[in-house]
PDB file of C-alpha atoms in Angstrom:
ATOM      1  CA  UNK H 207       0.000   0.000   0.000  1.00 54.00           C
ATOM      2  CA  UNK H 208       3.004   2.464   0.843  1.00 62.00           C
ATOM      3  CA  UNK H 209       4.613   1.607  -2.690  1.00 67.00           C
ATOM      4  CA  UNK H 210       1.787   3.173  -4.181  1.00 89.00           C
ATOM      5  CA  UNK H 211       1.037   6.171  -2.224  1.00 86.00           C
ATOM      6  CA  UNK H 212       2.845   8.398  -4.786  1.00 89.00           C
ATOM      7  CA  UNK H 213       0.718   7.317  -7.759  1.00 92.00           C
ATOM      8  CA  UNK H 214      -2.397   7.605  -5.413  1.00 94.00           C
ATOM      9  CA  UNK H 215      -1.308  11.030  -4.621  1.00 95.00           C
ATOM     10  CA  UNK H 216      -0.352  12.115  -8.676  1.00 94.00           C
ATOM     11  CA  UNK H 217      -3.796  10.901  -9.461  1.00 94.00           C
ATOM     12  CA  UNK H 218      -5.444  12.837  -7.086  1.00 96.00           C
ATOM     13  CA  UNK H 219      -4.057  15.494  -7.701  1.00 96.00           C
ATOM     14  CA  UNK H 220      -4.290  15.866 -11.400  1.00 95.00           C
ATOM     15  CA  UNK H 221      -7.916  15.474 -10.612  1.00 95.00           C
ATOM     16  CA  UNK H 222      -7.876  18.285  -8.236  1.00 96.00           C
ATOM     17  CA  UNK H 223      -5.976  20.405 -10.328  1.00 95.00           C
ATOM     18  CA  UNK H 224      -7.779  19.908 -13.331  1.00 94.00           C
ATOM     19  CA  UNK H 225     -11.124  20.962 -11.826  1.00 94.00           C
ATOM     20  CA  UNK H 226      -9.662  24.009  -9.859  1.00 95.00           C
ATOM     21  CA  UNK H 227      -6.227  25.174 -11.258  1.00 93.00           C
ATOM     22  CA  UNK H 228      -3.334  25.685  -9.213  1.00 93.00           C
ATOM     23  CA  UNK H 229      -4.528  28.324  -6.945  1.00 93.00           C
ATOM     24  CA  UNK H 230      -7.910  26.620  -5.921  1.00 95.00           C
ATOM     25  CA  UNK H 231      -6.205  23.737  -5.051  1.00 95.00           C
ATOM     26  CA  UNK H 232      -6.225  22.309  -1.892  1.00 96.00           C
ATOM     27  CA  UNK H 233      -3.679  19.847  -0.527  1.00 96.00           C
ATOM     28  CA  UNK H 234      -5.901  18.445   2.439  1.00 95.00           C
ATOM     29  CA  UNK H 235      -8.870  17.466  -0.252  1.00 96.00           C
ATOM     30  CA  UNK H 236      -5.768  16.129  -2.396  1.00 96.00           C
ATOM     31  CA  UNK H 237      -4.658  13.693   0.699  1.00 95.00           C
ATOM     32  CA  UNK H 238      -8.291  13.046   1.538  1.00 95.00           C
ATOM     33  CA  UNK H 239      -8.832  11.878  -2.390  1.00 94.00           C
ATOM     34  CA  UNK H 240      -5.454   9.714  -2.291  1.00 94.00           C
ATOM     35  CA  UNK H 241      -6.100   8.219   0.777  1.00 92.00           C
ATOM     36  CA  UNK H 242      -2.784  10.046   2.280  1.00 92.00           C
ATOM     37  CA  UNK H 243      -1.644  12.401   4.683  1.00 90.00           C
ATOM     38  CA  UNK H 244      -0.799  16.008   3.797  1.00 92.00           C
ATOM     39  CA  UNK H 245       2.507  15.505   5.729  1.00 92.00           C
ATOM     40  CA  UNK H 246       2.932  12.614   3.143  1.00 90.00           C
ATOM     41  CA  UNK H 247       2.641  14.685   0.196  1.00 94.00           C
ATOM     42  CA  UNK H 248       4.714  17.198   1.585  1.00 94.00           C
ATOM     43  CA  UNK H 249       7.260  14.455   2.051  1.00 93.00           C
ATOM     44  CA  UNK H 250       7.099  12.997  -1.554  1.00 93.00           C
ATOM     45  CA  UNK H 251       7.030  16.240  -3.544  1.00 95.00           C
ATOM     46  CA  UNK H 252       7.983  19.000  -1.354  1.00 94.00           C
ATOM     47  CA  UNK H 253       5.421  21.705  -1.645  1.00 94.00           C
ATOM     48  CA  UNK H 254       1.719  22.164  -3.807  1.00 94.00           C
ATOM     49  CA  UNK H 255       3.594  24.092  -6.508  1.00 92.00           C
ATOM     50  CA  UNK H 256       5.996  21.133  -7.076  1.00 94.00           C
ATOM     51  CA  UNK H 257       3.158  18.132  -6.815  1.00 95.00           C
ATOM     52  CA  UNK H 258       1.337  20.384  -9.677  1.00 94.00           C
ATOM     53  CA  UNK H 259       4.689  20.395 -11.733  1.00 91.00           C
ATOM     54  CA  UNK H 260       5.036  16.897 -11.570  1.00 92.00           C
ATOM     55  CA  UNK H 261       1.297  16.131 -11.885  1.00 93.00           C
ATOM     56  CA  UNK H 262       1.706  18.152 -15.317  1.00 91.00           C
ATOM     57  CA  UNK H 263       5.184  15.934 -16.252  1.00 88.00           C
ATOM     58  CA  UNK H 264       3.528  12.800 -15.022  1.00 89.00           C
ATOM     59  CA  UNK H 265       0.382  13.552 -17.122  1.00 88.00           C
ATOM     60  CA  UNK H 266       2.644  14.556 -20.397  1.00 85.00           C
ATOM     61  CA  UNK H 267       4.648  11.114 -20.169  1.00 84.00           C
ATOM     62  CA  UNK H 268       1.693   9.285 -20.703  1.00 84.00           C
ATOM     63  CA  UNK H 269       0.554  11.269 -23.861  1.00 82.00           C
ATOM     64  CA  UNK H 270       4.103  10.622 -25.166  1.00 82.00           C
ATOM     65  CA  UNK H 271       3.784   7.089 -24.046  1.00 82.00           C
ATOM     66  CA  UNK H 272       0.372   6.989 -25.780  1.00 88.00           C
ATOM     67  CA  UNK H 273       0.762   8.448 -28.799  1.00 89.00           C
ATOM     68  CA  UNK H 274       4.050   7.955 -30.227  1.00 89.00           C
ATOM     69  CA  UNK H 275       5.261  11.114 -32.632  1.00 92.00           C
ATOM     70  CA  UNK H 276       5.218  10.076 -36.636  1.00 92.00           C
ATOM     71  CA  UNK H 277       7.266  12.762 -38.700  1.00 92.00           C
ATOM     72  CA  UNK H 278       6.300  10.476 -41.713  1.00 93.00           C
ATOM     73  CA  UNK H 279       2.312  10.811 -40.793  1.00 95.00           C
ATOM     74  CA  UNK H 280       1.709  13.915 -39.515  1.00 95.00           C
ATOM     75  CA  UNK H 281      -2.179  13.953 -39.953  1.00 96.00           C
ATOM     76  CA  UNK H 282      -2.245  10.837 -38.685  1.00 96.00           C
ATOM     77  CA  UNK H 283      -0.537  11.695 -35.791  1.00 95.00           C
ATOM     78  CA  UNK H 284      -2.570  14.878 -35.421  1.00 96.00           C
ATOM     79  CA  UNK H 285      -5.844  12.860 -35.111  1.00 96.00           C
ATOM     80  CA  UNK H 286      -4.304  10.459 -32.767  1.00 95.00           C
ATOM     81  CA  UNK H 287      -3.198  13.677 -30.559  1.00 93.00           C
ATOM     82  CA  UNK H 288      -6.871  14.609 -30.924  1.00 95.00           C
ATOM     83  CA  UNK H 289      -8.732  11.301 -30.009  1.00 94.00           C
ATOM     84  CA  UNK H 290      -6.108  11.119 -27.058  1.00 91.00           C
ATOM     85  CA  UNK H 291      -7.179  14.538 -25.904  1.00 91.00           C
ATOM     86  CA  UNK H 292     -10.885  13.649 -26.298  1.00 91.00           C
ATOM     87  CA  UNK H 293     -10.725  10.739 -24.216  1.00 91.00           C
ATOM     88  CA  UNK H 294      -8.227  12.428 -21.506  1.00 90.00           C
ATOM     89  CA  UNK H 295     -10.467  15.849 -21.043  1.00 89.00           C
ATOM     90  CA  UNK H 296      -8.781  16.543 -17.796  1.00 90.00           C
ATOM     91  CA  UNK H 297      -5.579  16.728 -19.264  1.00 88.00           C
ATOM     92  CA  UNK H 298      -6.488  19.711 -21.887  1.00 88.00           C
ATOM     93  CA  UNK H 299      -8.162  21.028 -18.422  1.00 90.00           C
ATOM     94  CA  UNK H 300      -4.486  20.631 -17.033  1.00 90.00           C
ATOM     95  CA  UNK H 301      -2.322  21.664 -19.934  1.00 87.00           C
ATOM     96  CA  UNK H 302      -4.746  24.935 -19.925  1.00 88.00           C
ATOM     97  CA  UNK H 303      -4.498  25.511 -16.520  1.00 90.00           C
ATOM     98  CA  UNK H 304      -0.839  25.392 -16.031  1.00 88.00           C
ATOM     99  CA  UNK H 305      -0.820  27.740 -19.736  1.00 86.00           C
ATOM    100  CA  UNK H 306      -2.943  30.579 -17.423  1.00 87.00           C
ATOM    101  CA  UNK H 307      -0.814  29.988 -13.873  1.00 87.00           C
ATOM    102  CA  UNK H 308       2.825  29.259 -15.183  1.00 83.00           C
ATOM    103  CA  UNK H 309       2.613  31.775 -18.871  1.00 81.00           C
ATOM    104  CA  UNK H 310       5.514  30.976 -20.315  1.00 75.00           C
ATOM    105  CA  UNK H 311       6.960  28.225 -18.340  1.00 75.00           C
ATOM    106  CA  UNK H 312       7.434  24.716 -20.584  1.00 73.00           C
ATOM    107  CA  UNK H 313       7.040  21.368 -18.545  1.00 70.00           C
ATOM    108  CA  UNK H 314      10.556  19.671 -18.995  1.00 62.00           C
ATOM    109  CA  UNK H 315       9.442  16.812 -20.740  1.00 61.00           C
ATOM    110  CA  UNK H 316       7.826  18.788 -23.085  1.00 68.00           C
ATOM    111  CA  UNK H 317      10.736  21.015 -24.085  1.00 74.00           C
ATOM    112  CA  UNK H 318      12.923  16.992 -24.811  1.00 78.00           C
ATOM    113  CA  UNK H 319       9.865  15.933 -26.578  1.00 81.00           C
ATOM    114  CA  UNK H 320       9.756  18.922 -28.908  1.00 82.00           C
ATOM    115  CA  UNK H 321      13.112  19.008 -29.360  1.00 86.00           C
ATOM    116  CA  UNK H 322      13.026  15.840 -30.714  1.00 88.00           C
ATOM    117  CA  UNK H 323       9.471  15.945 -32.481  1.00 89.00           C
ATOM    118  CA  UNK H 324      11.376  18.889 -34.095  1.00 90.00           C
ATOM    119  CA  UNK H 325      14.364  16.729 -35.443  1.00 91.00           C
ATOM    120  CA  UNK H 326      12.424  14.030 -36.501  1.00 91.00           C
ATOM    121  CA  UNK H 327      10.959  16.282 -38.802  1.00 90.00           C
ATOM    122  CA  UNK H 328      14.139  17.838 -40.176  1.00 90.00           C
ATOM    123  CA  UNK H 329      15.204  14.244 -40.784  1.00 91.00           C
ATOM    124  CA  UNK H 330      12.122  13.348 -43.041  1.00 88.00           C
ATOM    125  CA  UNK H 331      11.737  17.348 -44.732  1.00 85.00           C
ATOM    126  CA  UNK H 332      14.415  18.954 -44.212  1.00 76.00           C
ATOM    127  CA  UNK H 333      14.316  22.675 -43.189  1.00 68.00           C
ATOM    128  CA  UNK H 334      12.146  22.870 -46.793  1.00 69.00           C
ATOM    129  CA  UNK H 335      10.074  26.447 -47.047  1.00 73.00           C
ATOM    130  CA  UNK H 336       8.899  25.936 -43.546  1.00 79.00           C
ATOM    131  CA  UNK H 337      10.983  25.687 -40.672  1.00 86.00           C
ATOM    132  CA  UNK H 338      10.392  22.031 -38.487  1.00 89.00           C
ATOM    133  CA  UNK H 339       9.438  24.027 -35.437  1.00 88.00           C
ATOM    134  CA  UNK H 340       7.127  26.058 -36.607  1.00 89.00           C
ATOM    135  CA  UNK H 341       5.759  23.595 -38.817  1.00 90.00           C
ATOM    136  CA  UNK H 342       4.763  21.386 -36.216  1.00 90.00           C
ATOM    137  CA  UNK H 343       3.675  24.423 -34.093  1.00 88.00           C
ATOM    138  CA  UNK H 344       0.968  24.737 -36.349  1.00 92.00           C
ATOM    139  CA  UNK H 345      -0.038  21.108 -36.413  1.00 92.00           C
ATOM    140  CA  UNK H 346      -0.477  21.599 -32.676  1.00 89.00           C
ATOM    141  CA  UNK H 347      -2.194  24.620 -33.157  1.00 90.00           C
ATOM    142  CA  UNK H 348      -4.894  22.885 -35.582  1.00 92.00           C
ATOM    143  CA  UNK H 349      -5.134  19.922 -32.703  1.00 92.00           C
ATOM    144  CA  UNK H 350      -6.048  22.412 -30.051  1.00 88.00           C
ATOM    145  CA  UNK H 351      -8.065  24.016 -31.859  1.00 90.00           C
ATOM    146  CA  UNK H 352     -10.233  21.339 -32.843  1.00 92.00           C
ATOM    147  CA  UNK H 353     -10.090  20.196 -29.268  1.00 90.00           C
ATOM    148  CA  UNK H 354     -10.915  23.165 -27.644  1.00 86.00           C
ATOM    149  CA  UNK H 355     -13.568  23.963 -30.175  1.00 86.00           C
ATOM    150  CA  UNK H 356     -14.593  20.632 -31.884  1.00 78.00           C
ATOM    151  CA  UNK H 357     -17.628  19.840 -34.058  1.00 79.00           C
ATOM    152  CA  UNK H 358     -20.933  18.477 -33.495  1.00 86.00           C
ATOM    153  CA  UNK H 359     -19.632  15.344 -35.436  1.00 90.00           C
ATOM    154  CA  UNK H 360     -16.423  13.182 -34.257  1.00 90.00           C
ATOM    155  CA  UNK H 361     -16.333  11.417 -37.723  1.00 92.00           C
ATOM    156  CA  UNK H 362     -16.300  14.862 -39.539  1.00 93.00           C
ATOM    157  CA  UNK H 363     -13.905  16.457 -37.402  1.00 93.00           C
ATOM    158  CA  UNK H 364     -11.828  13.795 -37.510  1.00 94.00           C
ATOM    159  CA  UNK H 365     -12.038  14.228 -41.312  1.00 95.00           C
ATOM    160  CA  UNK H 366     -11.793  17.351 -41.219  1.00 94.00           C
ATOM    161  CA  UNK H 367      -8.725  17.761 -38.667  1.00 95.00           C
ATOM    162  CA  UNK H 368      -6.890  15.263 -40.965  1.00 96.00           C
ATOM    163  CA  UNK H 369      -7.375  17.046 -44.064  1.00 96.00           C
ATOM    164  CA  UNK H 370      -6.105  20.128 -42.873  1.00 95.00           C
ATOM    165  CA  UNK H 371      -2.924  18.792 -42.013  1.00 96.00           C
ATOM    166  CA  UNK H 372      -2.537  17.077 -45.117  1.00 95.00           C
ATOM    167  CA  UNK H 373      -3.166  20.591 -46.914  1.00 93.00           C
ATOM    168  CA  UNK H 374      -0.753  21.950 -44.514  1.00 89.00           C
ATOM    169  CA  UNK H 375       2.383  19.791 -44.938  1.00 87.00           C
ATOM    170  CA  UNK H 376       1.720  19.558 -48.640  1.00 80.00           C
TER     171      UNK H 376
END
């Protein structure tokens, strides 16, 4: 039971901070959810500001775990980035969350996972008309977009969010 005390204690609190943020937080309903004390919490991660960084990294791992990046298949992997974000709604809570409390501030996995996203794509295009990182910038942009504003129809976004990409890498 002690083993898993800091998994109990991630989940809870990416469920707690994806319904109130950072700031509405609080680390006693966290310890109530996980089944912990808040002196355990404090022991595993330090402080509420460092259990929401790692609830962020933890949450990020297992999109990159999830859904693997394809440089080859970039609408492909844009709709897989979209169904995993449909089916994981408190993450895009999350992600948005720590976007409005920590402006500016990229989770550390994410900056490696770019970073390589980015030269995966320099490997298949080249540095073509359009730059790798902005390229794929926008392919994220489309994927939130359609996520934070989809359609009435899955099948036809999913269409839709596929073709776009297609149109945009050429």
């Amino acid at each position: 039971m002690a083993a898993d005390t800091p998994r109990r204690i991630l989940d809870a609190a990416a469920d707690e901070f994806a319904e109130r943020g950072l700031a509405g937080a609080r680390v006693d309903r966290i310890a109530e959810r996980a089944g912990a004390n808040k002196q355990r919490i404090y022991a595993y991660f330090g402080s509420k500001d460092r259990l929401f960084e790692r609830v962020v990294e933890d949450r990020i791992e297992q999109l990159l775990d999830a859904v693997p990046f394809d440089a080859v298949d970039l609408p492909g992997y844009a709709v897989r980035l979209w169904e995993f974000n449909l089916a994981h709604p408190s993450l895009v809570r999350l992600l948005l969350w720590h976007a409005l409390e920590r402006p500016g501030v990229q989770v550390g996995h994410s900056q490696a996972s770019h970073a390589r996203k980015v030269a995966a794509l320099r490997a298949v295009r080249g540095d073509d008309e359009w730059p790798a990182d902005r390229l794929l910038g926008q392919v994220l942009a489309l994927v939130h977009g359609v996520t934070l504003a989809p359609g009435p129809d899955p099948e036809h976004t999913r269409a839709d969010l596929r073709r776009a990409v297609s149109r945009l890498v050429g």
